[in-house]
Coordinates of C-alpha atoms in Angstrom, one line a residue:
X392 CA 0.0 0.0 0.0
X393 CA 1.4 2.9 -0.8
X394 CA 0.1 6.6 0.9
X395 CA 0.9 9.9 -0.8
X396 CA 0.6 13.0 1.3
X397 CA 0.3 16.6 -0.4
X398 CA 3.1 18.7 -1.3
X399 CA 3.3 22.1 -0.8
X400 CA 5.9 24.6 -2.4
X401 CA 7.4 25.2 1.1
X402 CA 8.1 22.9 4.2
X403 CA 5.6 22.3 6.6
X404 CA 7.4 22.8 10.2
X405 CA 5.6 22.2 14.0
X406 CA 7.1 25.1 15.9
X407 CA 7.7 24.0 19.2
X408 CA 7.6 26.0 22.5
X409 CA 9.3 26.1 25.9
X410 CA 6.9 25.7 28.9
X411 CA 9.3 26.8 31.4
X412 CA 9.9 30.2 29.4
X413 CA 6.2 30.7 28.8
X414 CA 5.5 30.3 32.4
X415 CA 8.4 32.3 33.6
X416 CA 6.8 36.2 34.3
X417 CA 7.3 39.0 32.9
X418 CA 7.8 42.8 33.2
X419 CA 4.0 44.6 33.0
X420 CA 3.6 47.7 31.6
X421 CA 4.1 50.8 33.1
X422 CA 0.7 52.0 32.6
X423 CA -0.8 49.3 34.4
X424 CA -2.1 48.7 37.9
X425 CA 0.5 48.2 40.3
X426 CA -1.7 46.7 43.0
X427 CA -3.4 43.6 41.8
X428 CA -6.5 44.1 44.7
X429 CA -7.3 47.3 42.8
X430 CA -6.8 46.0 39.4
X431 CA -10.0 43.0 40.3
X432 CA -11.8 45.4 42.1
X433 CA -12.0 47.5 39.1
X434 CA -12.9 44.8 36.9
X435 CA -15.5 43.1 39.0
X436 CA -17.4 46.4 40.2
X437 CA -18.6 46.5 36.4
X438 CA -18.5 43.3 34.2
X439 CA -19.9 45.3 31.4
X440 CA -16.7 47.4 31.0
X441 CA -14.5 46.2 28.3
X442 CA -10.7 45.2 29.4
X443 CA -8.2 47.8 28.1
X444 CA -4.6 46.7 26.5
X445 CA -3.3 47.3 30.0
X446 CA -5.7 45.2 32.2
X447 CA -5.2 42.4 29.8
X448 CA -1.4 42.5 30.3
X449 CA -1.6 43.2 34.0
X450 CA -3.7 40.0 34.1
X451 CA -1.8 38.1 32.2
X452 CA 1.5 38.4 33.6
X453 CA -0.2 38.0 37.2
X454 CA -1.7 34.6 36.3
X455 CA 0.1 32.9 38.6
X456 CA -1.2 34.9 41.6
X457 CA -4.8 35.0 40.3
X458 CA -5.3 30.9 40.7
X459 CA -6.8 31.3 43.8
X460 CA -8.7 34.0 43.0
X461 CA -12.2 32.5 41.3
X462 CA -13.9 35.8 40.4
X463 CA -10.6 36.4 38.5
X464 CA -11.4 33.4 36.0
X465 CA -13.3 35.1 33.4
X466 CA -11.2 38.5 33.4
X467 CA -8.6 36.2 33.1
X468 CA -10.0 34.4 29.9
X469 CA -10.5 37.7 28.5
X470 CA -7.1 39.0 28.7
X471 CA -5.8 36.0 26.7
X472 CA -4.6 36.0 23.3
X473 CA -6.8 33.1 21.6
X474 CA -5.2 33.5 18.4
X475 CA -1.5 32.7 20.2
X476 CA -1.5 29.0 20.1
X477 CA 1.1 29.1 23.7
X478 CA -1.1 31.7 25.2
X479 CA -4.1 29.1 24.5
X480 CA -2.1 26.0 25.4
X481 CA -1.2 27.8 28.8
X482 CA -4.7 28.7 29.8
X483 CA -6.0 25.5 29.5
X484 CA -3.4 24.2 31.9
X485 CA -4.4 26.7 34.2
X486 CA -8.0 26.3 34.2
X487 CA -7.0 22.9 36.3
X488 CA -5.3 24.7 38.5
X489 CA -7.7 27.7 39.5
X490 CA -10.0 27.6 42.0
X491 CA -13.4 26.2 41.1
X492 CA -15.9 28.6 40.3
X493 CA -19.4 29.2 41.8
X494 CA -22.3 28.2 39.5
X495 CA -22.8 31.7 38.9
X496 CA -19.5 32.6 37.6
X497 CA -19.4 29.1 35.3
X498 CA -22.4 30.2 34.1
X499 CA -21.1 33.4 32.7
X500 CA -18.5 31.4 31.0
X501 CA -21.4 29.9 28.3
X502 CA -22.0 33.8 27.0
X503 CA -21.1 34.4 23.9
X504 CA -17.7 35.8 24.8
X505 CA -16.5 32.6 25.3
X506 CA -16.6 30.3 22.2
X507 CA -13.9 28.2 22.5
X508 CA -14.8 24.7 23.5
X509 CA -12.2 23.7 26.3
X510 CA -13.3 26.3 28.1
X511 CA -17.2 25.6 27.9
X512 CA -16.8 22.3 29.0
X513 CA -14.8 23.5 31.9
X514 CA -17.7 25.4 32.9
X515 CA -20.5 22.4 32.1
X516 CA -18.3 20.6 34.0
X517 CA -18.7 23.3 37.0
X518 CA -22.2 22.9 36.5
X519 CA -22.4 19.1 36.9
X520 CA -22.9 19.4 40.5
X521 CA -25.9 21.4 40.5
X522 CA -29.0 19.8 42.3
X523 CA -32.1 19.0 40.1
X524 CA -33.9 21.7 41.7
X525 CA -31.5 24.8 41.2
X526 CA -30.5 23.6 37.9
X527 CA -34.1 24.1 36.9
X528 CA -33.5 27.9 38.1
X529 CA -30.9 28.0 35.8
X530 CA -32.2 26.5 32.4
X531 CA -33.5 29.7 31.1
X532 CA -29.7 30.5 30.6
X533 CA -28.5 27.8 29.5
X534 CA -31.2 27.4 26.9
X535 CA -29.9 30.7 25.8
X536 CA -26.4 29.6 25.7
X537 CA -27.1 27.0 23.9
X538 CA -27.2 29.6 20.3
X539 CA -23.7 29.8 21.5
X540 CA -22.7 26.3 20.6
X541 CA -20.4 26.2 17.8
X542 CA -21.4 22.9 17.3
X543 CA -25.0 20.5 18.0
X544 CA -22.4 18.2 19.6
X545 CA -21.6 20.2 22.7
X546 CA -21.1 19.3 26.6
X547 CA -23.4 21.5 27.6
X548 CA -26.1 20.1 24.8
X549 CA -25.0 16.2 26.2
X550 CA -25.2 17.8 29.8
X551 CA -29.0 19.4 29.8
X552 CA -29.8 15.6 27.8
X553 CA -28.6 13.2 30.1
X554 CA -30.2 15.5 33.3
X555 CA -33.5 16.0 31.4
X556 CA -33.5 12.2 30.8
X557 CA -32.4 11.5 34.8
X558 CA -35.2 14.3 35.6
X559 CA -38.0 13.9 33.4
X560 CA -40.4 15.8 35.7
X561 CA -37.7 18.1 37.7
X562 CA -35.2 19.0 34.7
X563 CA -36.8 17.1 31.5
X564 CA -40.3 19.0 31.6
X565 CA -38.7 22.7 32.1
X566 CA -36.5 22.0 29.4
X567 CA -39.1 20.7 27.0
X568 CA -40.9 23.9 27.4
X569 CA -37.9 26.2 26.7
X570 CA -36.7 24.7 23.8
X571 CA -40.2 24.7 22.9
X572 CA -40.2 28.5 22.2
X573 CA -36.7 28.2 20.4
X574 CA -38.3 26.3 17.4
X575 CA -37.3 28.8 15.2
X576 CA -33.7 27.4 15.6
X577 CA -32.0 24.4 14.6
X578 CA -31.8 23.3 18.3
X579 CA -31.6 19.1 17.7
X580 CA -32.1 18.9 22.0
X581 CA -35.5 19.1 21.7
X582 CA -36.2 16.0 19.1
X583 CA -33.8 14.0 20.8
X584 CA -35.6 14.4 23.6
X585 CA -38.3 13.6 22.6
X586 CA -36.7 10.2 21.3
X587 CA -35.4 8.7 24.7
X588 CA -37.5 10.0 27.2
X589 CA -39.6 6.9 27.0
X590 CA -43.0 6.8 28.4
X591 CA -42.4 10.4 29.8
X592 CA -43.3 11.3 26.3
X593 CA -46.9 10.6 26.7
X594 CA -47.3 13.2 29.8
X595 CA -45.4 16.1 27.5
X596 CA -47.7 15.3 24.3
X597 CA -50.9 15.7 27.0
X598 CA -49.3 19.3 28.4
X599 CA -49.1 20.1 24.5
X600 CA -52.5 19.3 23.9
X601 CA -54.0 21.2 26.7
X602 CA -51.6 24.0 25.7
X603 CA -52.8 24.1 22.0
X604 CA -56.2 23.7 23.2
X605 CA -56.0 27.0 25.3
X606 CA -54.5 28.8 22.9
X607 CA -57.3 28.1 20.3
X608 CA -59.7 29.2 23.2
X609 CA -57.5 32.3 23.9
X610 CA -58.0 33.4 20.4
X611 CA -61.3 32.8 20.1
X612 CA -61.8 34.9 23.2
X613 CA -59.7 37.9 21.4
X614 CA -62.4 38.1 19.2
X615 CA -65.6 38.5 20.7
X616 CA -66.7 41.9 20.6
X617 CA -67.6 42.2 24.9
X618 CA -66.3 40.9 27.7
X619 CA -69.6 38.8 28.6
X620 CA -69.2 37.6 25.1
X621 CA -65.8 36.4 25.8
X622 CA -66.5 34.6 29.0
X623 CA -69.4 33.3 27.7
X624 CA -67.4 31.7 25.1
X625 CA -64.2 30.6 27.6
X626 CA -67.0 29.0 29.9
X627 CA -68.9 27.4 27.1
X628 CA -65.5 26.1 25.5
X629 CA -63.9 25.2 28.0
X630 CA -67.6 22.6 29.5
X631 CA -67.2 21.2 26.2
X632 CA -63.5 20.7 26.1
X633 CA -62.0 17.1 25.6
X634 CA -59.0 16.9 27.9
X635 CA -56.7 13.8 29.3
X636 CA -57.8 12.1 32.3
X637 CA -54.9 13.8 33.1
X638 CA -52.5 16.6 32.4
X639 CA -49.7 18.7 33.4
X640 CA -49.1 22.6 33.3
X641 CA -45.8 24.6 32.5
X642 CA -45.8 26.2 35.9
X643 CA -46.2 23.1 37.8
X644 CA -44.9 20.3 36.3
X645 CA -45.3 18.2 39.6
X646 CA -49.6 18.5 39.6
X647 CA -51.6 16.8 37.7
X648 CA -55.1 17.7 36.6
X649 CA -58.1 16.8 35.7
X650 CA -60.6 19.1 34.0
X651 CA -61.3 22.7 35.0
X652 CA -63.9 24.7 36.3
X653 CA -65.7 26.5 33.8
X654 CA -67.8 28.8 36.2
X655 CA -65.1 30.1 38.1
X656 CA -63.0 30.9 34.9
X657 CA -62.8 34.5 33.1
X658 CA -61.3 36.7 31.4
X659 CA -58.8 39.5 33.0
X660 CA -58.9 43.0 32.0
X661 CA -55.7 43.5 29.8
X662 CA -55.2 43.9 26.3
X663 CA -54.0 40.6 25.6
X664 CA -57.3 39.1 27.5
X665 CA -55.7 36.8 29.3
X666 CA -57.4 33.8 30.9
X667 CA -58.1 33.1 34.3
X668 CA -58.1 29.3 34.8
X669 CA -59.8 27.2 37.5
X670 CA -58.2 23.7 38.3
X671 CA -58.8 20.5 39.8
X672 CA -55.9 18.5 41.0
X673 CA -55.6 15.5 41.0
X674 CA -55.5 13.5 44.3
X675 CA -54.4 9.5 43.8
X676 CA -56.1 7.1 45.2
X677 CA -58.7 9.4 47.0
X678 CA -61.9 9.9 45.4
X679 CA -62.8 13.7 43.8
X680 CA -65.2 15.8 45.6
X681 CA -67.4 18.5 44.0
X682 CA -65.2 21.3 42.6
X683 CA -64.9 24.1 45.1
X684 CA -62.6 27.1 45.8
X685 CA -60.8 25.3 48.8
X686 CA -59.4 22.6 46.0
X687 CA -59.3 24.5 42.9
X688 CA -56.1 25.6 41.9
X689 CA -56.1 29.1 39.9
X690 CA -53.4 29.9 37.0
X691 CA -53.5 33.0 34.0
X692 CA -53.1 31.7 30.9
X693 CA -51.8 34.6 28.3
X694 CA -51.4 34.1 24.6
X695 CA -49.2 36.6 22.8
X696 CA -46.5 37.6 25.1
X697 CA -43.2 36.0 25.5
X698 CA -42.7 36.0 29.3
X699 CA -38.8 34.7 29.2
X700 CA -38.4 38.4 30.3
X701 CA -40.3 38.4 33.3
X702 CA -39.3 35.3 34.3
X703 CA -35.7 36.4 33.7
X704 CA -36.8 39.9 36.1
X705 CA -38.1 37.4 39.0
X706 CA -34.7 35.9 38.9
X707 CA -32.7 39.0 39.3

């Protein structure tokens, strides 16, 4: 067998470099910060300020002394040179040796500031320790982050699939829902999903159901021309309605229920009309009493606003 390689009018050379000399430190600038306290107190008091020439040098020659220092991580990141292959080769090795993160801080290293992959996965890998509960806190961001992938095939993509799949109804349901209103993108999560959650998968098509159904109702109700007409027709739609034996909301993934009350629904007084929904849980193995206010449970339903924004305002 015989393998021919291409040949090229000049000769192709690996330039090697010394580790001890890119380690070794080096003389700052004068114009930088001589204290390196004030330097991170600078940088931290506003993220949103861009790093100057002379913050990036001051922080790269004081990476040695920064390794203990985990608000320092991303500044750090910032200040390196990705187009210098040593400069990349050197942060990498660092990343093991700087103090772990809070989730917080990893989390800001999945913004779109950060493309490289090395360092994303350092910061999935952050994440990895997050309890069920507070990662569901999280997922608006990282559903968000995901845009940032430079590839479908991403440790932060295989991390939100294998919790979702571990966490159907803490992780996998949230996360259905997000990358529900990301359609418009070639997000693959959402179909893969949907392909090994196993009999999960009935539970989400019966939310999506009910969903669709109150959206139909929703815009039905936009059109009536008064507001007795409209809760005449939520109350008469919503008696005739064919629903699951049981279902599942957005809000609460963890209820069930199982019809709604249509006399104690109506519509609110906004300008996107939006729907104020009686519901009655479900209780295993007890039987159902008659539907009254002490069992109900009450949720707005409102078609036509994207409410990623308020959620994202309850967090901060």
């Amino acid at each position: 067998m015989v393998v021919e390689f291409p040949k090229y009018q000049y000769p192709l050379t690996y330039r090697s470099y010394d580790p001890v000399m890119l380690s070794s430190p080096w003389q700052a600038p004068s114009d930088s910060a001589s204290d390196l306290t004030d330097v991170l107190a600078a940088i931290t008091s506003d993220p949103m300020r861009p790093l100057t020439p002379a913050d990036k040098a001051y922080l790269w020659t004081s990476r040695d002394a920064l390794t203990s220092t985990p608000a320092a991580l991303m500044p750090f990141l910032l200040s390196v040179d990705w187009s210098n292959r040593a400069q990349v080769t050197e942060a990498y090795a660092l990343l093991y040796r700087w103090s772990a993160p809070t989730y917080l801080q990893a989390l800001q290293l999945l913004s779109r500031k950060f493309p490289d992959p090395f360092v994303r996965a350092y910061a999935v890998r952050c994440l990895d320790s997050l309890p069920d509960y507070r990662l569901r806190l999280y997922l608006l961001q990282l559903v968000q982050a995901l845009k940032y992938e430079p590839h479908h095939d991403s440790a932060l993509m295989r991390f939100l699939f294998v919790r979702a799949v571990k966490s159907p109804s803490e992780v996998g349901y949230a996360l259905f829902w997000l990358l529900q209103a990301e359609l418009h993108l070639p997000l693959l999560l959402s179909t893969q999903y949907l392909c090994h959650c196993s009999t999960y998968r009935l539970e989400l098509y019966q939310s999506v159901y009910v969903m669709r159904l109150l959206e139909a109702i929703a815009m039905q109700v936009k059109l009536q021309p008064s507001k007795a007409a409209s809760e005449a027709m939520l109350r008469d739609r919503l008696a005739n309605a064919i629903v699951p034996q049981w279902f599942q909301l957005p809000l609460h993934p963890t209820v069930f229920y199982t019809s709604f009350v249509p006399a104690q629904c109506r519509v609110m007084d906004s300008a996107k009309k939006p729907l104020f929904l009686c519901l009655v849980p479900m209780k295993p193995q007890q039987p159902l009493p008659a539907p009254s206010n002490s069992i109900c449970h009450n949720t707005i339903f409102k078609c036509g606003d994207d409410l990623r924004q308020d959620q994202l305002t309850l967090q901060l």
